[in-house]
Amino acid sequence: MASSSLTSKSILGSTKPGSSSLPSELRRLSSPAVQISLRTQTRKNLQIQATGSSYGTHFRVSTFGESHGGGVGCIIDGCPPRIPLTESDLQFDLDRRRPGQSRITTPRKETDTCRISSGVSEGMTTGTPIHVFVPNTDQRGLDYSEMSVAYRPSHADATYDMKYGVRSVQGGGRSSARETIGRVAPGALAKKILKQFAGTEILAYVSQVHHVVLPEDLVDHDNLTLEQIENNIVRCPNPEYAEKMIAAIDAVRTKGNSVGGVVTCIVRNAPRGLGTPVFDKLEAELAKACMSLPATKGFEFGSGFAGTFLTGLEHNDEFYTDENGRIRTRTNRSGGIQGGISNGEIINMRVAFKPTSTIGRKQNTVTRDKVETEMIARGRHDPCVVPRAVPMVEAMVALVLVDQLMAQYAQCHLFPINPELQEPLQIEQPQNAAAL
């Protein structure tokens, strides 16, 4: 509500003789008692939107839950109706994300079994909000007793206190990677929509662990398969480098330490025209989504920072017309995006993840009472987050693309397209295919 007050000001009575600052119509009035009431308003209803737990405009996902609470999950709003969907469609990627899957991940044992409780009827989405829930079953709150007193270096403990004045101590609360269950589940649905509607494929893999860097020319992005990625516990498609990466993680794991790495993600058959100029460029949306993941420290797409060493002539992607009459580029240093809009080439990006903050080594820190102390963190944590981050990156990329696909369809494909310059967003479906 807005409060108001009435203020009376004597217009003629307060004017000095000979003053010409008032309109002539008012100066002609003979009575000095003419008054005009001015209404001044003081607005008191300042609206603040600072949720931070939702992403997307048309395909909107809100996550909830904490690491050691009753469970975690999400609400998906805006999903198109009549899409076949069961828990098993989501469970595959949740299993790729879950803890305890190998010796190089956290030993916490969770099945991460999901349950859909709304938005699906008889195996089909209804167009209404979809609620997905995963219960927590292996909490060990006592492992975090030290964290209730002192802050873990480089963790979110201190900044959560600085922001909220209170925090969930056990497991790191919302800063825990367990929150990403609420991203991976809707990401699996988003990937299904993109695949069925536009033939789009999203694949991520580990391209670096600590000092072990997979050379780019050893991966064929045109023919890369999920089976190649899932063929080992580190999710590197090259077996030789996968063994080196696993050895690097083992070396620090046994010493109570951690290392970081890089996840590379590619998108094949992305529709052309996704993204909006200026503030909502496609690469900007992808960067925001990927950088919202826990432990991320960097984002590159296309040539990235290496492109700064090239000249314009060396960096430019020259156009040509292929055998099907489509405009293509001979190289792809742009990473499938030009001017903030997808051009139909393979979109490729790289996301850097820092070493896990919680380690079993003695470190200097301070308590919540600002007393300097030492601590050795307990609990169960990944010695390297990148093997489990692979499905997380895929999920965030899928959420961006499905949201952008729906925006593009609504704005630019609502009416007939210009066939000389534009392509249909939807791939041709067999006549007996299930309609979306």
XYZ file of C-alpha atoms in Angstrom:
436
model
C 0.000 0.000 0.000
C 1.047 3.600 -0.491
C 0.535 6.200 2.213
C -0.433 9.709 1.166
C -0.690 13.181 2.671
C -2.376 16.385 1.599
C -0.303 19.545 1.589
C -1.912 22.969 1.053
C 0.213 25.693 -0.485
C -0.912 29.294 -0.918
C -0.049 30.017 -4.523
C -0.685 33.777 -4.717
C -0.037 34.676 -1.127
C 3.518 33.328 -1.256
C 4.483 35.088 -4.479
C 6.678 38.134 -4.268
C 5.431 41.340 -5.927
C 6.389 41.521 -9.537
C 7.217 37.855 -9.711
C 6.509 36.309 -13.084
C 7.285 32.736 -12.128
C 3.593 31.718 -12.117
C 1.384 31.238 -15.149
C -0.557 34.336 -16.162
C -3.888 32.555 -15.570
C -3.032 32.231 -11.861
C -1.710 35.804 -11.576
C -5.008 37.149 -12.845
C -6.840 35.607 -9.895
C -7.652 38.419 -7.446
C -7.898 36.462 -4.207
C -4.681 35.679 -2.328
C -6.505 32.800 -0.668
C -6.495 30.557 -3.720
C -4.957 27.257 -2.663
C -4.041 24.108 -4.561
C -3.818 20.805 -2.753
C -0.898 18.594 -3.804
C -1.010 14.876 -3.063
C 2.398 13.413 -2.273
C 2.836 9.657 -2.140
C 5.372 7.622 -0.277
C 5.604 4.061 -1.631
C 6.149 1.451 1.022
C 5.554 -1.798 -0.858
C 8.971 -2.647 -2.255
C 8.750 -6.031 -3.941
C 11.887 -8.167 -3.719
C 12.378 -11.283 -5.828
C 15.402 -13.179 -4.555
C 14.504 -16.855 -4.712
C 17.429 -18.211 -6.744
C 16.062 -21.760 -6.876
C 14.310 -21.625 -10.271
C 15.520 -21.603 -13.862
C 13.716 -21.155 -17.182
C 10.938 -19.022 -18.616
C 8.770 -21.382 -20.664
C 10.125 -24.701 -19.329
C 10.650 -23.678 -15.706
C 12.333 -25.817 -13.063
C 12.391 -25.130 -9.323
C 14.543 -27.324 -7.087
C 14.055 -27.972 -3.370
C 15.545 -29.948 -0.510
C 18.842 -30.241 1.320
C 21.607 -32.810 1.620
C 20.590 -34.196 5.013
C 16.898 -33.300 5.047
C 14.009 -35.584 4.176
C 14.765 -35.516 0.478
C 15.382 -33.439 -2.618
C 13.552 -32.877 -5.876
C 12.008 -30.433 -8.280
C 8.846 -29.025 -9.792
C 8.739 -28.757 -13.586
C 6.299 -26.166 -14.883
C 5.514 -25.581 -18.551
C 6.249 -29.072 -19.847
C 4.280 -29.751 -23.042
C 1.419 -32.240 -22.656
C 1.118 -35.708 -24.201
C 4.783 -36.688 -23.822
C 5.288 -40.305 -22.697
C 7.005 -40.176 -19.303
C 7.748 -42.616 -16.490
C 10.186 -42.629 -13.583
C 12.512 -44.871 -15.581
C 12.986 -42.081 -18.142
C 14.511 -39.961 -15.382
C 16.225 -42.723 -13.427
C 18.919 -43.479 -16.007
C 20.562 -40.070 -15.634
C 19.937 -40.015 -11.883
C 21.881 -43.278 -11.636
C 24.758 -41.673 -13.549
C 24.742 -38.834 -11.006
C 24.213 -40.802 -7.797
C 26.921 -41.197 -5.131
C 28.699 -44.434 -4.294
C 28.959 -45.673 -7.881
C 32.740 -46.266 -7.849
C 35.864 -45.856 -5.725
C 36.577 -42.411 -7.225
C 33.262 -40.951 -6.037
C 31.842 -40.229 -2.594
C 31.151 -43.441 -0.635
C 27.719 -42.207 0.459
C 25.198 -44.907 -0.458
C 21.965 -43.616 -1.985
C 19.758 -45.319 -4.556
C 18.352 -41.925 -5.612
C 15.116 -43.595 -6.646
C 12.747 -40.928 -7.971
C 8.989 -40.704 -7.658
C 6.671 -38.637 -9.863
C 3.621 -37.546 -7.903
C 1.895 -35.079 -10.246
C 1.762 -33.852 -13.823
C 1.673 -37.354 -15.366
C -1.415 -39.456 -16.014
C -1.380 -42.956 -17.498
C 2.225 -42.495 -18.577
C 1.690 -39.162 -20.354
C 2.479 -35.619 -19.267
C -0.652 -33.538 -18.721
C 0.822 -30.056 -19.167
C 0.441 -29.303 -15.456
C 3.346 -29.024 -12.963
C 5.366 -32.220 -12.561
C 6.576 -33.010 -9.037
C 9.652 -35.260 -8.729
C 10.923 -36.378 -5.320
C 13.970 -38.390 -4.217
C 14.226 -39.324 -0.511
C 17.495 -39.126 1.426
C 18.244 -42.471 3.077
C 21.935 -42.411 4.124
C 22.361 -39.230 6.178
C 25.116 -38.960 8.796
C 24.549 -35.636 10.475
C 27.117 -36.236 13.219
C 29.893 -36.176 10.617
C 29.348 -32.427 10.385
C 29.692 -31.495 14.052
C 32.959 -29.614 13.396
C 31.303 -27.586 10.622
C 28.704 -26.275 13.059
C 31.548 -24.496 14.840
C 34.172 -23.726 12.174
C 34.036 -22.884 8.465
C 35.417 -25.211 5.819
C 37.954 -23.309 3.673
C 36.643 -22.399 0.193
C 33.213 -23.842 1.005
C 29.890 -21.995 1.144
C 29.624 -22.314 4.940
C 30.885 -18.794 5.657
C 29.038 -17.015 2.857
C 25.707 -18.651 3.747
C 26.120 -17.274 7.265
C 27.087 -13.874 5.840
C 23.975 -13.805 3.666
C 21.280 -15.426 5.804
C 22.619 -15.304 9.352
C 21.732 -18.997 9.661
C 22.478 -22.151 7.689
C 21.863 -25.868 7.449
C 25.082 -27.372 8.777
C 24.596 -31.043 7.913
C 25.962 -31.849 4.483
C 26.181 -28.238 3.417
C 22.424 -27.861 2.931
C 21.547 -26.274 -0.398
C 25.219 -25.826 -1.332
C 25.624 -29.605 -1.515
C 25.812 -31.268 -4.926
C 22.844 -33.344 -3.779
C 20.687 -30.389 -4.850
C 21.553 -31.241 -8.461
C 19.137 -34.178 -8.357
C 16.502 -31.506 -8.949
C 18.341 -30.519 -12.141
C 19.303 -33.927 -13.540
C 15.720 -35.280 -13.371
C 14.146 -32.454 -15.435
C 17.245 -32.429 -17.632
C 16.486 -36.017 -18.610
C 12.977 -34.958 -19.613
C 14.349 -31.980 -21.526
C 16.752 -34.243 -23.424
C 13.866 -36.513 -24.352
C 11.830 -33.591 -25.707
C 14.789 -32.252 -27.708
C 15.570 -35.680 -29.156
C 12.004 -36.459 -30.170
C 11.124 -33.009 -31.472
C 14.330 -31.881 -33.174
C 16.692 -34.869 -33.157
C 19.017 -33.014 -30.785
C 21.655 -35.007 -28.881
C 23.569 -33.764 -25.823
C 26.714 -35.590 -24.698
C 29.230 -34.589 -22.042
C 32.477 -36.262 -21.016
C 35.519 -35.685 -18.812
C 38.330 -34.063 -20.813
C 40.686 -33.193 -17.954
C 41.528 -34.368 -14.444
C 44.188 -32.323 -12.693
C 47.222 -32.378 -15.037
C 45.855 -35.127 -17.305
C 44.425 -33.367 -20.367
C 42.702 -35.273 -23.174
C 43.827 -33.847 -26.566
C 40.848 -32.529 -28.525
C 41.806 -34.378 -31.695
C 41.391 -37.746 -29.964
C 37.602 -37.345 -29.751
C 35.414 -37.449 -32.863
C 32.463 -35.250 -31.917
C 30.545 -36.276 -35.042
C 30.489 -39.925 -33.997
C 30.928 -39.831 -30.206
C 28.532 -42.193 -28.394
C 27.174 -42.465 -24.870
C 28.564 -45.996 -24.700
C 32.097 -44.702 -25.248
C 31.667 -42.209 -22.413
C 30.108 -44.690 -19.979
C 32.710 -47.345 -20.711
C 34.787 -46.393 -17.644
C 34.238 -44.921 -14.180
C 35.770 -41.529 -14.983
C 33.583 -41.013 -18.098
C 36.411 -40.235 -20.512
C 35.781 -41.615 -24.035
C 39.466 -42.423 -24.579
C 40.484 -45.587 -22.650
C 44.180 -44.677 -22.410
C 43.545 -41.249 -20.925
C 40.751 -42.619 -18.758
C 43.269 -44.829 -16.947
C 45.572 -41.857 -16.413
C 42.708 -39.804 -14.991
C 41.626 -42.584 -12.634
C 45.217 -42.919 -11.397
C 45.390 -39.164 -10.758
C 42.226 -39.302 -8.658
C 43.399 -42.370 -6.759
C 46.671 -40.638 -5.925
C 44.951 -37.830 -4.013
C 42.028 -39.896 -2.723
C 44.243 -42.097 -0.612
C 45.846 -39.001 0.916
C 42.573 -37.323 1.871
C 42.989 -34.684 -0.823
C 41.104 -33.728 -4.000
C 41.610 -32.507 -7.565
C 39.531 -30.661 -10.137
C 38.983 -31.059 -13.850
C 37.046 -30.121 -16.974
C 33.819 -31.460 -18.488
C 33.364 -30.972 -22.235
C 29.819 -30.950 -23.609
C 28.659 -31.115 -27.213
C 25.229 -30.634 -28.782
C 24.519 -32.268 -32.128
C 21.576 -31.339 -34.371
C 20.685 -28.229 -32.396
C 17.943 -26.299 -34.228
C 19.069 -23.123 -35.911
C 17.854 -19.842 -34.501
C 17.964 -20.595 -30.774
C 19.006 -17.663 -28.608
C 18.149 -13.984 -28.576
C 20.442 -11.045 -29.412
C 22.017 -8.840 -26.743
C 21.304 -9.943 -23.143
C 19.841 -13.417 -23.755
C 22.439 -14.771 -26.152
C 22.533 -18.546 -26.255
C 26.112 -18.778 -25.004
C 25.246 -16.393 -22.152
C 22.339 -18.596 -21.091
C 24.495 -21.712 -21.314
C 27.221 -20.058 -19.264
C 24.802 -18.998 -16.542
C 23.210 -22.427 -16.359
C 26.497 -24.337 -16.231
C 28.145 -21.902 -13.837
C 25.231 -22.341 -11.442
C 26.414 -25.902 -10.798
C 28.385 -26.488 -7.578
C 32.194 -26.187 -7.774
C 32.267 -24.554 -11.238
C 35.043 -22.027 -11.849
C 35.159 -21.454 -15.589
C 33.233 -21.693 -18.874
C 34.419 -21.681 -22.483
C 32.629 -22.305 -25.763
C 34.009 -22.657 -29.254
C 37.627 -21.521 -29.480
C 37.361 -20.005 -26.003
C 40.406 -18.242 -24.632
C 42.648 -19.991 -27.168
C 40.935 -17.954 -29.867
C 42.647 -14.833 -28.563
C 45.940 -16.106 -30.024
C 44.504 -16.125 -33.578
C 43.979 -13.390 -36.131
C 40.564 -12.694 -37.617
C 41.548 -14.460 -40.835
C 42.650 -17.514 -38.869
C 39.622 -17.535 -36.566
C 36.741 -16.883 -38.966
C 34.528 -19.831 -39.957
C 34.054 -19.627 -43.735
C 30.612 -20.462 -45.134
C 29.784 -22.920 -47.896
C 26.681 -24.680 -49.267
C 26.568 -28.441 -48.714
C 25.134 -31.124 -51.030
C 21.683 -30.617 -49.503
C 21.671 -26.891 -50.155
C 22.188 -25.963 -46.491
C 24.502 -23.177 -45.415
C 27.329 -24.641 -43.315
C 30.712 -23.549 -41.956
C 33.961 -25.301 -42.913
C 35.387 -24.882 -39.415
C 33.646 -24.457 -36.085
C 35.677 -22.076 -33.950
C 32.410 -20.271 -33.210
C 31.258 -23.353 -31.320
C 27.917 -23.558 -33.120
C 26.814 -20.091 -31.998
C 27.217 -16.786 -33.847
C 25.749 -13.496 -32.683
C 24.239 -15.320 -29.718
C 22.160 -17.553 -32.031
C 22.700 -21.218 -32.914
C 23.778 -21.815 -36.510
C 23.164 -25.564 -36.738
C 26.773 -26.674 -36.263
C 27.864 -28.706 -33.240
C 27.678 -26.591 -30.094
C 30.662 -27.294 -27.896
C 31.600 -25.925 -24.479
C 33.907 -26.695 -21.591
C 33.137 -26.292 -17.893
C 35.916 -26.132 -15.280
C 35.369 -27.614 -11.815
C 37.570 -26.820 -8.834
C 38.990 -29.452 -6.449
C 36.425 -30.549 -3.865
C 36.558 -28.123 -0.937
C 35.903 -30.645 1.831
C 39.079 -32.689 2.312
C 40.463 -34.865 5.087
C 43.559 -32.753 5.690
C 44.311 -30.309 8.479
C 43.624 -26.694 7.463
C 43.564 -23.306 9.134
C 40.189 -21.622 9.515
C 38.039 -19.601 11.930
C 34.997 -20.406 14.018
C 31.636 -18.711 13.784
C 32.816 -16.750 16.845
C 35.781 -15.452 14.772
C 38.397 -17.475 16.640
C 41.247 -18.869 14.569
C 41.522 -22.648 14.733
C 42.411 -25.800 12.804
C 40.066 -28.427 11.408
C 40.024 -31.741 9.587
C 36.724 -32.138 7.768
C 34.857 -35.395 8.124
C 32.009 -36.700 6.008
C 31.871 -38.468 2.645
C 32.948 -36.437 -0.344
C 34.139 -36.886 -3.918
C 37.925 -36.741 -4.384
C 37.088 -35.303 -7.828
C 33.651 -34.068 -8.835
C 33.950 -34.250 -12.624
C 32.909 -37.911 -13.198
C 29.535 -37.240 -11.541
C 29.331 -33.741 -13.005
C 28.938 -35.141 -16.532
C 25.142 -35.754 -16.288
C 24.769 -32.464 -14.387
C 26.286 -30.482 -17.266
C 24.159 -32.368 -19.792
C 21.070 -31.541 -17.736
C 21.745 -27.806 -17.530
C 22.495 -27.601 -21.255
C 19.256 -29.468 -21.998
C 17.218 -27.148 -19.761
C 18.611 -24.128 -21.602
C 17.961 -25.572 -25.043
C 14.408 -26.774 -24.410
C 13.516 -23.371 -22.932
C 15.056 -21.631 -25.951
C 13.317 -24.042 -28.337
C 9.932 -23.180 -26.861
C 10.732 -19.452 -27.029
C 11.807 -19.726 -30.666
C 8.687 -21.666 -31.594
C 6.443 -19.123 -29.871
C 8.050 -16.046 -31.434
C 9.377 -17.040 -34.841
C 7.422 -20.167 -35.847
C 3.922 -19.253 -34.748
C 3.240 -18.105 -38.312
C 4.630 -19.666 -41.523
C 8.416 -19.383 -41.731
C 10.409 -17.838 -44.551
C 11.567 -21.043 -46.295
C 14.308 -19.177 -48.169
C 16.090 -18.327 -44.906
C 14.606 -20.459 -42.136
C 14.275 -24.174 -41.420
C 11.540 -26.026 -39.547
C 12.374 -26.674 -35.908
C 10.800 -30.132 -35.880
C 12.271 -33.134 -37.616
C 9.982 -35.147 -39.863
C 8.240 -37.790 -37.780
C 7.203 -41.213 -39.108
C 3.446 -41.434 -39.524
C 3.182 -44.074 -36.800
C 5.361 -42.117 -34.340
C 3.788 -40.948 -31.101
C 2.758 -37.320 -31.346
C 4.259 -34.869 -28.909
